[in-house]
Amino acid sequence: MPSQRRVTTQFLFLVLAILGMIGRHYTAALSPQEKDETNNSNREKKETYVTMKQEEIIQQLTQGESGLVWHDLSVWQKEHPLLHSCTGFVPNGHVCGILGPSGAGKSTLIHALAGSSSSSSSSQGNVWQYHHPEEVLIRMTPPQVAWLQQHDSFFELLTVQETLQLAAFLELPHWEVEQRDALVQTKLQALGLAAVADRKVGGYHGSYSPKLSGGERRRLAVALELLTDKELLLADEPTTGLDTSMSVRVVQLIRDTVQNLQIPAFCVLHQPRSTIWNELLDDIILLASGGHVCYVGPRSEVRAYFDDLGYSCPQDTNPAEFYVDLISVDPEDPVQAALDEKRIQRIVLHFRKHQQEQLRIPQKNNQKHRDLRYPHNSMKEVYKIPTAQSLQSASRSHRPGLFHCPPWFLRFMALLKRSLRQNLRDTTSIVARLVFAASNAWLLTQLYPTVVANSPPTAHSLADRAALLTTAAIVVCNMAYMKTADLFEKEYPVVLREQMRHQYSTLEYLLAKALAELPLDALFAGVFSTVLKACTGLCIGWWPLTGAFSLLTAAGASLGFLFGSWFAAEGLAIQAGLPILVVLMLVGVINPSGVDPRRSPPMVTQLMKRISPFAYAIHAVMVAEFQDMQFVSSTGGRRWWSSIWKDLPRMGAMAMVRNGNQVLEALGLKQETYVHAMKHLAYLTGIHLLLSWWGLAVRRRKPSSGPKPSSKTIELSVSQGTNAAMPPKVARRVRL
């Protein structure tokens, strides 16, 4: 007992040390929300001004309307262009559909608009949210963007209201509880979710409790994205996998939302039906393979534009399908593919020429341009406009109080509460795991007849005892690993979305998840060891057996965290870890026939054994089982050497041992102790958690700070004094 308490104390000290690392990291630093709010004044001092030519282009594009404007935006991967340079404008309240064949760069475009390019690519150009009355340009950054993903991911066993309340707390930690609740109720009412506020989002394992429908899940996703003020809504194939009626409802929901909030929306659509094209889309972007822009402008003028080009859409044909086919290449017919490429090249060049003719910037002799608010400066570019929400939050962020909890601790407790709710409400899984733990333990007792209940320790039972304990350790660890890796993979999209918004750190999530999972895993290990001990004649005590298996489940679960953190994004958390788990199992198993001390295993085997949780757990239970064990003779009074002669063909060298200490010496565990093995198993669990922390931090998509301002100059061959009138819309949404 004292040794077990020392191991438990050391493990707790390890957990407290990790918590201390969080505290030291976050006590001195403000949360992202605090930084945004307290640095607004500093950002005002860092305002810059756009160039004269950019200002004139913006004025030509916007024509007195507010919305999203992008100029000379392009994306490159090394020397390969993913998206060619483009410029355009979409007013607030408009829905812009992005169409094109596979590989055209549709997702690349919306990531560039959001300012979140992958680490392997680089973007150039400028993306602004333009506010006309103030003549202010807000450079777009990922926190200002609402993302509506193709598949809705939630914590399935939380209710709608709990999901929104947690999101509100993470987004607005310094608001009063009453104000956050009022905001949540407002969103529930606005999106028609008030009637299902107390309903669980989903469920696992065939649960029959009421769940949200597909449309309600989509509305919940919109509510999460628009819980706080955003400047832009992006939807990456929101209608994929939905029937036609549901597709119309989703796009209608996006349209109603952006019109109410007066922000623009961009939707990547895969051949939308004619109803969506004719009634729900305001603007269109057509992209051909290779990231070439074929059209940017209002949907109402697409038909006239391509009619003038000689490609008329038949009246009984869906325009979306017709224009996507028009800019697609047939990969199966080389002759047709060459014709398609020639046609696409003509469309791209014509659109480029059309833009240059339509976007006319007058040449001015004066070197300065008047701004409506700042007469002596040109158009102002800022990073963020303080909203009423941020100003209220900033005024409360430094309010003194008698007791102040660090922000990281409050976030940690909120994440722990969510994980506990998710685990404890999954009653079907809990009952199933309890039944499986008890039944697996009972089944193992039936496979080894010499270790039946109340049977005394005999030399005949050595092999069965070693095999029983080894198999039990393998079963316990594998069950914990499979469950954790599967659950981690399901939660990864939600965690990734929340970390993209800088709502909490990976360490906070990982520790909260571990503290919620490990006690429950220890409970199942306790049930397993209780049945195993009750139905067999094992000499190991219940406390050592339960302690070893409980810590082994912690090691297995942390191993699931480890592989989940590195491979959950690809959906390979279980598959990637199984081969390594098999290797760790093989090197951790002890040969029951004994170990030859004169032969040292290869260096690779020794290294793998040092990182195998199976090895330390098996060592611990073997030592606790055989140490100081005295065998009971099973020969009916005959001499022990006659028993050896009988057992020698079956047991080999193990037939020569006379007590448990000799067994440990034969197995190579003479110097091993229970405390030593448990201590290393605890250290290994901590190492798994630290590597999981590192994996989450590395594998998380790291958004860039936005497109790099383009250094390209605008070359227009337009003579001075040309005052040709522009078409009202096409000329305003163009690419230079």
XYZ file of C-alpha atoms in Angstrom:
736
model
C 0.000 0.000 0.000
C 2.677 2.654 0.784
C 4.409 1.942 -2.530
C 1.125 2.292 -4.418
C 0.463 5.587 -2.686
C 3.906 6.842 -3.713
C 3.192 5.990 -7.349
C -0.193 7.722 -7.188
C 1.370 10.798 -5.594
C 4.073 11.003 -8.258
C 1.494 10.712 -11.017
C -0.575 13.496 -9.460
C 2.540 15.654 -9.245
C 3.063 15.072 -12.975
C -0.480 16.256 -13.729
C -0.061 19.292 -11.464
C 3.212 20.156 -13.185
C 1.465 20.178 -16.551
C -1.308 22.352 -15.105
C 1.360 24.694 -13.794
C 2.784 24.986 -17.291
C -0.622 26.131 -18.502
C -0.910 28.647 -15.707
C 2.506 30.132 -16.311
C 1.824 30.342 -20.031
C -1.582 31.987 -19.771
C -1.414 34.053 -16.590
C 0.969 36.558 -18.135
C -0.732 36.564 -21.531
C -4.174 37.834 -22.358
C -6.701 35.733 -24.223
C -7.139 36.431 -27.951
C -10.378 38.277 -27.224
C -8.666 40.469 -24.640
C -5.855 41.228 -27.034
C -8.276 42.244 -29.770
C -10.202 44.508 -27.420
C -7.348 46.221 -25.565
C -5.287 46.760 -28.709
C -7.982 48.515 -30.710
C -6.445 51.880 -29.841
C -3.016 50.651 -30.915
C -4.435 49.401 -34.192
C -5.911 52.800 -34.856
C -2.361 54.161 -34.676
C -1.200 51.570 -37.219
C -3.743 52.523 -39.880
C -2.373 52.674 -43.386
C -3.641 54.158 -46.597
C -4.141 52.426 -49.908
C -2.434 53.626 -53.051
C -4.127 56.107 -55.335
C -4.714 53.528 -58.058
C -6.141 51.036 -55.570
C -8.455 53.712 -54.219
C -9.745 54.505 -57.695
C -10.288 50.821 -58.462
C -12.179 50.332 -55.203
C -14.389 53.314 -55.960
C -15.095 51.962 -59.443
C -15.897 48.506 -58.099
C -18.075 49.491 -55.171
C -20.034 52.333 -56.782
C -21.179 53.610 -53.407
C -22.056 50.212 -51.875
C -20.529 48.403 -48.906
C -19.290 44.850 -49.268
C -16.272 42.611 -49.852
C -13.725 43.796 -52.398
C -10.617 41.892 -53.444
C -7.867 43.183 -55.679
C -5.178 41.282 -57.592
C -5.741 38.147 -55.485
C -3.725 35.067 -56.446
C -2.500 31.866 -54.783
C 0.702 29.997 -55.602
C 2.222 26.712 -54.514
C 5.931 27.133 -55.108
C 6.027 28.028 -58.819
C 2.632 26.543 -59.656
C -0.387 28.885 -59.716
C -3.446 27.551 -57.897
C -5.495 30.698 -58.524
C -4.665 33.320 -61.110
C -4.931 37.004 -60.316
C -8.485 38.245 -59.936
C -10.370 41.278 -58.665
C -14.004 41.687 -57.748
C -16.663 42.989 -55.416
C -19.766 41.487 -53.796
C -22.126 43.852 -51.934
C -23.430 43.201 -48.452
C -26.519 41.012 -48.385
C -25.597 39.244 -51.642
C -24.921 35.539 -52.128
C -22.139 34.768 -54.601
C -21.975 31.271 -56.063
C -18.554 29.861 -56.984
C -18.861 27.264 -59.741
C -16.411 25.234 -61.748
C -15.110 21.714 -62.400
C -12.966 19.768 -59.962
C -9.498 21.236 -59.586
C -10.571 24.723 -60.622
C -9.511 26.313 -57.330
C -12.928 26.968 -55.783
C -11.868 26.043 -52.255
C -8.561 27.828 -52.813
C -10.445 31.020 -53.615
C -12.595 31.026 -50.490
C -9.560 30.258 -48.316
C -7.748 33.179 -49.916
C -10.755 35.434 -49.314
C -10.719 34.404 -45.655
C -6.986 34.951 -45.353
C -6.316 31.344 -44.348
C -3.971 29.715 -46.819
C -2.220 26.455 -46.034
C 1.429 26.439 -45.063
C 2.390 24.917 -48.426
C 0.929 27.796 -50.472
C 1.264 31.556 -50.519
C -1.280 34.177 -51.507
C -0.833 37.684 -52.828
C -3.239 40.545 -53.187
C -5.666 42.361 -50.950
C -9.062 41.475 -49.477
C -11.054 44.169 -47.693
C -14.467 44.668 -46.193
C -15.412 48.100 -47.536
C -17.651 50.422 -45.499
C -18.877 53.112 -47.844
C -20.190 55.835 -45.523
C -16.935 55.919 -43.559
C -14.667 55.188 -46.556
C -12.936 52.536 -44.428
C -11.330 49.286 -45.603
C -11.092 46.413 -43.093
C -8.435 43.871 -44.017
C -9.966 40.411 -43.705
C -8.562 37.971 -41.127
C -9.820 34.446 -40.202
C -11.529 35.484 -36.918
C -13.792 37.821 -38.916
C -15.008 35.001 -41.163
C -17.891 32.609 -40.523
C -17.296 29.171 -42.070
C -20.132 26.820 -42.961
C -18.496 23.472 -43.612
C -19.771 20.734 -45.886
C -20.429 18.404 -42.939
C -21.792 19.662 -39.634
C -19.697 18.503 -36.677
C -20.854 18.855 -33.078
C -20.562 17.185 -29.707
C -23.525 14.938 -30.348
C -24.753 14.464 -26.774
C -24.955 18.139 -25.875
C -28.224 19.998 -26.286
C -28.639 22.857 -28.722
C -28.657 25.407 -25.919
C -25.591 23.912 -24.221
C -23.718 23.975 -27.517
C -24.465 27.650 -28.064
C -23.822 28.588 -24.436
C -20.363 27.047 -24.490
C -19.580 28.733 -27.805
C -20.755 32.064 -26.380
C -18.544 31.618 -23.315
C -15.487 30.798 -25.425
C -16.145 33.701 -27.808
C -17.138 36.256 -25.148
C -15.528 35.158 -21.871
C -15.804 38.584 -20.216
C -19.517 39.034 -20.782
C -21.879 38.549 -17.892
C -23.721 35.229 -17.813
C -27.064 36.995 -18.275
C -25.822 38.802 -21.363
C -24.471 35.618 -22.935
C -27.745 33.820 -22.212
C -29.672 36.682 -23.801
C -27.464 36.469 -26.893
C -28.026 32.702 -27.123
C -31.794 33.119 -26.808
C -31.734 35.752 -29.545
C -29.934 33.393 -31.920
C -32.279 30.527 -31.057
C -35.300 32.671 -31.872
C -33.791 34.157 -35.025
C -32.932 30.770 -36.555
C -36.037 28.890 -35.417
C -34.258 26.681 -32.879
C -36.088 27.791 -29.725
C -38.484 24.823 -29.873
C -35.582 22.329 -29.895
C -33.252 24.194 -27.515
C -33.283 21.336 -24.977
C -32.970 18.576 -27.558
C -29.697 16.733 -28.007
C -27.891 17.433 -31.233
C -27.467 13.749 -32.083
C -26.510 10.478 -30.474
C -24.323 7.384 -30.704
C -24.893 3.657 -30.980
C -28.469 3.753 -32.232
C -29.899 5.960 -29.511
C -33.647 6.471 -29.797
C -33.765 9.863 -28.055
C -35.032 12.791 -30.163
C -32.367 14.313 -32.386
C -32.072 17.298 -34.657
C -33.093 16.958 -38.264
C -30.712 17.770 -41.105
C -32.132 21.255 -41.531
C -31.981 21.957 -37.794
C -28.341 20.838 -37.669
C -27.553 23.207 -40.518
C -29.271 26.083 -38.724
C -27.321 25.257 -35.573
C -24.096 25.419 -37.584
C -25.103 28.862 -38.857
C -25.922 29.979 -35.302
C -22.490 28.858 -34.091
C -20.690 30.660 -36.883
C -22.652 33.888 -36.477
C -22.788 33.973 -32.704
C -20.609 37.079 -32.761
C -20.298 39.776 -35.401
C -18.645 38.534 -38.589
C -17.774 40.366 -41.783
C -18.071 37.447 -44.209
C -19.865 34.090 -44.534
C -18.203 31.280 -46.488
C -19.844 27.958 -47.310
C -17.792 25.124 -48.812
C -20.214 22.899 -50.749
C -23.073 23.262 -48.245
C -25.508 21.331 -50.473
C -23.387 18.257 -51.198
C -25.145 15.070 -50.105
C -28.524 16.784 -49.638
C -31.669 16.221 -51.656
C -32.973 18.966 -53.918
C -35.497 20.417 -51.491
C -32.999 20.477 -48.612
C -30.391 22.095 -50.869
C -32.789 24.926 -51.640
C -33.554 25.355 -47.932
C -29.874 25.560 -47.014
C -29.075 28.202 -49.626
C -32.255 30.081 -48.676
C -31.100 30.023 -45.049
C -27.728 31.458 -46.071
C -29.435 34.154 -48.126
C -31.827 35.140 -45.335
C -28.970 35.228 -42.830
C -26.678 37.495 -44.845
C -29.540 39.811 -45.736
C -30.458 40.181 -42.064
C -26.841 40.744 -41.018
C -25.889 42.724 -44.123
C -22.720 40.792 -44.880
C -21.701 39.054 -48.134
C -21.666 35.277 -48.585
C -19.662 33.020 -50.916
C -20.889 29.476 -51.589
C -18.959 26.785 -53.426
C -21.695 24.887 -55.254
C -21.569 21.718 -57.308
C -24.062 22.111 -60.159
C -26.896 23.811 -58.254
C -30.436 23.241 -59.457
C -32.113 25.922 -61.551
C -34.184 27.183 -58.590
C -31.019 28.068 -56.686
C -29.489 29.678 -59.769
C -32.492 31.797 -60.701
C -33.811 32.824 -57.277
C -31.103 32.586 -54.610
C -27.797 33.618 -56.207
C -26.981 37.278 -56.788
C -23.439 36.984 -58.149
C -21.425 34.297 -59.917
C -17.752 33.390 -60.134
C -16.841 30.836 -62.813
C -13.460 29.128 -62.471
C -11.857 26.837 -65.037
C -9.246 24.170 -64.373
C -5.955 25.600 -63.209
C -7.521 28.484 -61.317
C -8.385 30.572 -64.397
C -11.212 33.059 -63.896
C -13.841 32.955 -66.640
C -16.428 35.307 -65.170
C -16.967 37.487 -62.104
C -20.171 39.448 -61.927
C -23.907 39.453 -61.337
C -25.866 36.315 -62.094
C -28.478 38.287 -64.032
C -25.921 39.249 -66.699
C -24.179 35.909 -67.216
C -26.502 34.857 -70.036
C -26.070 38.106 -71.967
C -22.301 38.023 -71.529
C -21.894 34.496 -72.928
C -24.483 35.134 -75.648
C -22.265 37.926 -76.943
C -19.337 35.509 -76.809
C -21.255 33.007 -78.938
C -22.188 30.463 -76.272
C -25.943 30.693 -75.794
C -27.590 28.650 -73.079
C -30.721 26.812 -74.317
C -33.933 27.836 -72.623
C -34.711 24.338 -71.299
C -31.219 23.804 -69.804
C -30.046 24.515 -66.276
C -27.680 27.494 -66.698
C -25.388 26.251 -63.918
C -24.830 22.912 -65.642
C -24.408 24.546 -69.041
C -21.742 27.033 -67.966
C -19.827 24.493 -65.876
C -19.778 22.125 -68.869
C -18.659 25.044 -71.024
C -15.470 25.510 -68.977
C -14.780 21.796 -68.367
C -12.364 19.481 -70.187
C -13.245 15.965 -71.332
C -10.365 13.796 -70.012
C -11.339 10.647 -71.933
C -11.203 11.975 -75.511
C -7.861 13.634 -76.413
C -9.325 15.323 -79.479
C -12.267 16.747 -77.559
C -9.953 17.717 -74.693
C -7.843 19.811 -77.068
C -10.978 21.544 -78.347
C -12.172 22.146 -74.785
C -8.849 23.677 -73.762
C -8.885 25.947 -76.791
C -12.435 27.065 -75.972
C -11.569 27.721 -72.328
C -8.485 29.696 -73.328
C -10.636 31.861 -75.566
C -13.156 32.460 -72.759
C -10.418 33.392 -70.267
C -8.680 35.782 -72.677
C -11.967 37.374 -73.693
C -12.947 37.962 -70.085
C -9.560 39.506 -69.352
C -9.879 41.817 -72.345
C -13.468 42.595 -71.427
C -12.376 43.658 -67.947
C -9.613 45.890 -69.206
C -12.044 47.617 -71.523
C -14.761 48.013 -68.934
C -12.737 49.113 -65.913
C -11.513 52.577 -66.870
C -9.583 54.572 -64.261
C -9.262 58.279 -65.087
C -5.751 59.679 -64.951
C -5.353 62.570 -62.512
C -2.541 65.068 -62.213
C -2.918 65.627 -58.467
C -0.902 63.291 -56.246
C -3.286 63.253 -53.286
C -6.868 62.135 -53.006
C -9.442 63.540 -50.679
C -10.986 61.250 -48.086
C -14.478 61.974 -46.781
C -13.372 61.907 -43.139
C -9.721 62.828 -43.539
C -9.446 65.582 -46.157
C -5.659 65.454 -46.217
C -5.312 61.677 -46.516
C -6.393 59.021 -48.977
C -8.669 56.055 -48.234
C -7.916 54.521 -44.818
C -7.195 50.830 -44.200
C -7.716 49.388 -40.705
C -7.707 45.894 -39.252
C -10.860 46.041 -37.186
C -13.709 48.385 -36.339
C -14.658 48.303 -32.637
C -18.209 47.031 -32.286
C -20.645 47.594 -29.456
C -19.953 44.059 -28.216
C -16.184 44.519 -28.137
C -16.405 47.911 -26.436
C -18.671 46.517 -23.708
C -16.344 43.564 -23.269
C -13.275 45.806 -23.087
C -14.895 47.975 -20.427
C -15.471 44.895 -18.259
C -12.196 43.104 -18.942
C -10.280 44.909 -16.191
C -13.073 45.311 -13.650
C -11.645 44.541 -10.173
C -13.116 41.790 -8.039
C -12.529 40.020 -4.768
C -11.621 36.756 -6.497
C -10.226 36.532 -9.983
C -9.895 33.189 -11.749
C -7.347 33.016 -14.555
C -9.032 32.869 -17.980
C -7.257 29.631 -18.838
C -8.721 27.940 -15.740
C -12.278 29.008 -16.631
C -11.840 27.703 -20.169
C -10.357 24.475 -18.836
C -13.325 23.942 -16.507
C -15.792 24.643 -19.338
C -14.068 22.089 -21.574
C -13.967 19.561 -18.730
C -17.687 20.039 -18.127
C -18.406 19.453 -21.816
C -16.334 16.270 -21.911
C -17.992 14.931 -18.760
C -21.443 15.577 -20.194
C -20.470 13.877 -23.422
C -19.196 10.800 -21.591
C -21.810 10.396 -18.863
C -24.772 10.877 -21.205
C -23.639 8.075 -23.481
C -25.383 5.498 -21.306
C -25.616 2.925 -24.079
C -21.865 2.925 -24.530
C -21.243 2.840 -20.765
C -23.513 -0.163 -20.238
C -22.033 -1.945 -23.250
C -18.477 -1.387 -22.041
C -19.360 -2.625 -18.557
C -20.904 -5.780 -20.019
C -17.955 -6.329 -22.346
C -15.440 -5.814 -19.527
C -17.176 -8.348 -17.282
C -17.821 -10.884 -20.051
C -14.265 -10.679 -21.428
C -12.835 -11.229 -17.960
C -15.116 -14.226 -17.389
C -14.204 -15.663 -20.802
C -10.505 -15.470 -19.973
C -11.083 -17.440 -16.781
C -12.545 -20.288 -18.840
C -9.513 -20.540 -21.111
C -6.999 -21.451 -18.395
C -8.285 -24.435 -16.362
C -5.372 -24.626 -13.902
C -6.171 -21.158 -12.493
C -9.791 -21.762 -11.533
C -11.314 -20.119 -8.478
C -9.927 -21.207 -5.088
C -7.197 -23.299 -6.741
C -3.850 -23.269 -4.860
C -0.670 -22.155 -6.645
C 1.065 -25.128 -8.217
C 3.948 -25.539 -10.608
C 1.516 -26.826 -13.222
C -0.296 -23.482 -13.271
C 2.750 -21.299 -13.995
C 2.207 -21.103 -17.745
C -1.530 -20.516 -17.362
C -1.013 -17.768 -14.777
C 1.522 -15.962 -16.960
C -0.635 -16.329 -20.072
C -3.791 -15.210 -18.237
C -2.191 -12.030 -16.888
C -0.560 -11.249 -20.239
C -3.774 -11.729 -22.207
C -5.733 -9.671 -19.691
C -3.267 -6.781 -20.026
C -3.540 -6.878 -23.820
C -7.353 -6.858 -23.703
C -7.494 -3.941 -21.254
C -5.069 -1.747 -23.199
C -6.618 -2.442 -26.598
C -10.141 -1.645 -25.377
C -9.000 1.717 -23.993
C -7.046 2.578 -27.135
C -9.832 1.722 -29.596
C -12.452 3.701 -27.696
C -10.307 6.802 -27.255
C -8.976 6.898 -30.812
C -12.483 6.523 -32.252
C -13.928 9.251 -30.031
C -10.990 11.569 -30.664
C -11.492 11.207 -34.405
C -15.168 12.170 -34.105
C -14.416 15.261 -32.018
C -11.449 16.468 -34.056
C -13.420 18.625 -36.564
C -15.121 20.496 -33.710
C -11.847 21.028 -31.868
C -10.147 22.194 -35.063
C -12.930 24.692 -35.738
C -12.723 26.092 -32.218
C -8.953 26.358 -32.291
C -9.072 28.138 -35.631
C -10.901 30.866 -33.722
C -8.240 30.841 -30.982
C -10.852 30.012 -28.328
C -8.536 27.822 -26.241
C -5.194 26.097 -26.417
C -4.521 22.492 -27.356
C -3.173 21.813 -23.871
C -6.380 22.987 -22.211
C -8.465 20.698 -24.399
C -6.153 17.725 -23.996
C -6.009 17.887 -20.205
C -9.759 18.400 -19.914
C -10.316 15.420 -22.196
C -7.876 13.253 -20.245
C -9.395 14.097 -16.860
C -12.854 13.265 -18.202
C -11.851 10.014 -19.909
C -9.306 8.392 -17.604
C -11.484 7.958 -14.465
C -14.184 6.300 -16.555
C -11.602 4.009 -18.137
C -10.332 3.157 -14.653
C -13.884 2.153 -13.680
C -14.075 -0.358 -16.526
C -10.625 -1.657 -15.601
C -11.847 -2.103 -12.028
C -14.843 -4.138 -13.202
C -12.575 -6.260 -15.390
C -10.069 -6.957 -12.605
C -12.849 -7.648 -10.074
C -14.415 -10.364 -12.237
C -10.991 -11.742 -13.113
C -9.952 -11.944 -9.465
C -13.263 -13.423 -8.302
C -13.364 -16.186 -10.922
C -9.726 -17.313 -10.751
C -7.192 -18.465 -8.207
C -4.729 -15.635 -8.859
C -2.558 -14.767 -5.873
C -2.197 -11.107 -6.784
C -4.249 -8.822 -4.567
C -7.225 -6.878 -5.844
C -5.576 -3.492 -5.271
C -2.344 -4.266 -7.178
C -4.300 -5.889 -10.019
C -6.802 -3.041 -10.289
C -4.083 -0.408 -9.967
C -1.988 -1.945 -12.735
C -4.923 -2.347 -15.118
C -6.270 1.144 -14.335
C -2.928 2.738 -15.115
C -2.656 0.551 -18.209
C -6.018 1.868 -19.451
C -4.687 5.393 -18.898
C -1.631 4.525 -20.982
C -3.805 2.963 -23.696
C -6.156 5.949 -23.743
C -3.238 8.384 -23.900
C -1.861 6.334 -26.785
C -5.229 6.852 -28.489
C -4.845 10.591 -27.886
C -1.373 10.426 -29.397
C -2.354 8.730 -32.656
C -5.590 10.709 -32.834
C -3.735 14.011 -32.578
C -1.502 13.112 -35.507
C -3.862 11.177 -37.787
C -7.443 12.240 -36.941
C -7.468 14.824 -39.745
C -7.086 12.008 -42.299
C -9.552 9.718 -40.489
C -6.747 7.233 -39.743
C -6.507 7.465 -35.967
C -7.305 3.769 -35.451
C -5.762 2.334 -38.609
C -2.445 4.150 -38.231
C -2.021 3.126 -34.609
C -2.895 -0.557 -34.885
C 0.383 -1.719 -36.544
C 2.439 0.148 -33.945
C 0.214 -1.196 -31.183
C 0.861 -4.750 -32.402
C 4.625 -4.156 -32.340
C 4.462 -2.748 -28.809
C 2.403 -5.757 -27.763
C 4.863 -8.260 -29.254
C 7.911 -6.732 -27.580
C 6.039 -6.403 -24.274
C 4.999 -10.047 -23.978
C 7.232 -12.257 -21.820
C 8.178 -15.728 -23.011
C 6.635 -18.063 -20.368
C 9.314 -20.695 -20.983
C 11.954 -18.384 -19.504
C 14.630 -15.925 -20.598
C 18.263 -16.783 -21.295
C 20.321 -14.132 -19.437
C 23.360 -14.846 -21.620
C 21.623 -13.563 -24.744
C 20.789 -9.890 -24.998
C 17.923 -8.911 -27.299
C 18.659 -6.594 -30.241
C 18.946 -2.877 -29.550
C 15.760 -2.133 -31.504
C 13.814 -4.626 -29.409
C 15.141 -3.115 -26.199
C 14.191 0.377 -27.357
C 10.676 -0.670 -28.367
C 10.250 -2.482 -25.057
C 11.077 0.708 -23.160
C 8.166 2.520 -24.830
C 5.714 -0.381 -24.617
C 2.924 0.056 -22.037
C 2.270 -3.682 -22.287
C 5.770 -4.461 -21.010
C 5.521 -2.360 -17.847
C 1.985 -3.524 -17.042
C 2.907 -7.185 -17.528
C 6.010 -6.730 -15.385
C 3.924 -5.169 -12.615
C 1.289 -7.921 -12.475
C 3.886 -10.694 -12.847
C 5.900 -9.385 -9.916
C 2.773 -8.926 -7.795
C 1.600 -12.445 -8.673
C 4.775 -14.515 -8.250
C 6.797 -12.655 -5.645
C 7.243 -14.822 -2.517
C 4.778 -17.400 -3.899
C 5.116 -20.894 -2.424
C 3.926 -23.750 -4.608
C 1.620 -26.438 -3.320
C 2.600 -29.958 -4.352
C 0.234 -31.589 -6.790
C 1.892 -35.020 -6.842
C 0.084 -36.576 -3.910
C 3.122 -36.808 -1.604
C 5.658 -37.909 -4.213
C 9.056 -36.277 -4.278
C 9.409 -33.023 -6.121
C 11.904 -34.542 -8.582
C 9.282 -37.011 -9.775
C 7.004 -34.067 -10.505
C 9.828 -32.415 -12.432
C 10.340 -35.588 -14.501
C 6.640 -35.593 -15.349
C 6.377 -31.872 -16.188
C 9.702 -31.496 -18.015
C 8.408 -32.281 -21.541
C 5.554 -29.792 -21.146
C 7.098 -26.966 -19.120
C 10.762 -27.066 -20.083
C 13.070 -25.091 -17.787
C 10.121 -23.769 -15.784
C 9.611 -27.291 -14.388
C 12.786 -26.809 -12.302
C 11.506 -23.839 -10.278
C 10.254 -24.412 -6.710
C 8.797 -21.003 -5.753
C 7.640 -17.725 -7.199
C 10.942 -15.914 -6.790
C 12.632 -18.515 -8.966
C 9.894 -17.961 -11.543
C 10.666 -14.236 -11.631
C 14.361 -15.003 -11.997
C 13.646 -17.374 -14.884
C 11.475 -14.722 -16.551
C 14.209 -12.102 -16.214
C 12.300 -10.085 -13.593
C 14.494 -10.740 -10.570
C 15.433 -7.062 -10.182
C 12.006 -5.706 -11.159
C 9.577 -4.310 -8.584
C 5.911 -3.429 -8.749
C 6.570 0.210 -7.863
C 9.277 0.560 -10.510
C 7.048 -0.826 -13.269
C 4.077 1.324 -12.242
C 6.249 4.420 -12.079
C 7.499 3.894 -15.625
C 3.957 3.214 -16.821
C 2.842 6.540 -15.316
C 5.771 8.345 -16.943
C 4.908 6.752 -20.276
C 1.317 7.986 -19.946
C 2.568 11.510 -19.323
C 4.869 11.311 -22.348
C 1.931 10.199 -24.504
C -0.068 13.232 -23.373
C 2.811 15.612 -24.084
C 3.303 14.141 -27.563
C -0.448 14.436 -28.119
C -0.227 18.105 -27.194
C 2.568 18.545 -29.703
C 0.638 16.659 -32.382
C -2.456 18.814 -31.973
C -0.362 21.960 -32.172
C 1.523 20.812 -35.275
C -1.390 19.270 -37.148
C -3.711 22.184 -36.520
C -4.271 24.207 -39.647
C -2.335 27.411 -39.101
C -4.048 30.254 -40.904
C -1.842 32.863 -42.435
C -2.166 36.510 -41.605
C -3.868 37.019 -44.940
C -2.772 37.579 -48.510
C 0.407 39.524 -48.940
C -0.241 42.949 -50.426
C 0.418 42.737 -54.104
C 3.386 44.633 -55.451
C 2.044 44.553 -59.000
C 1.164 47.841 -60.626
C -1.960 48.403 -62.638
C -1.275 48.877 -66.311
C -4.182 50.274 -68.291
C -3.853 51.403 -71.888
C -6.542 54.034 -71.626
C -6.096 57.480 -73.046
C -6.850 60.511 -70.949
C -10.206 62.040 -71.353
C -11.993 58.797 -72.193
C -15.342 58.847 -70.492
C -17.045 55.753 -71.856
C -19.886 54.603 -69.651
C -19.538 51.276 -67.850
C -22.313 48.694 -67.592
C -23.698 48.995 -64.085
C -22.676 45.598 -62.724
C -20.210 43.700 -64.912
C -17.700 46.540 -64.833
C -17.902 46.663 -61.061
C -16.964 43.041 -60.500
C -13.936 42.424 -62.612
C -10.413 41.078 -62.513
C -7.435 43.156 -63.508
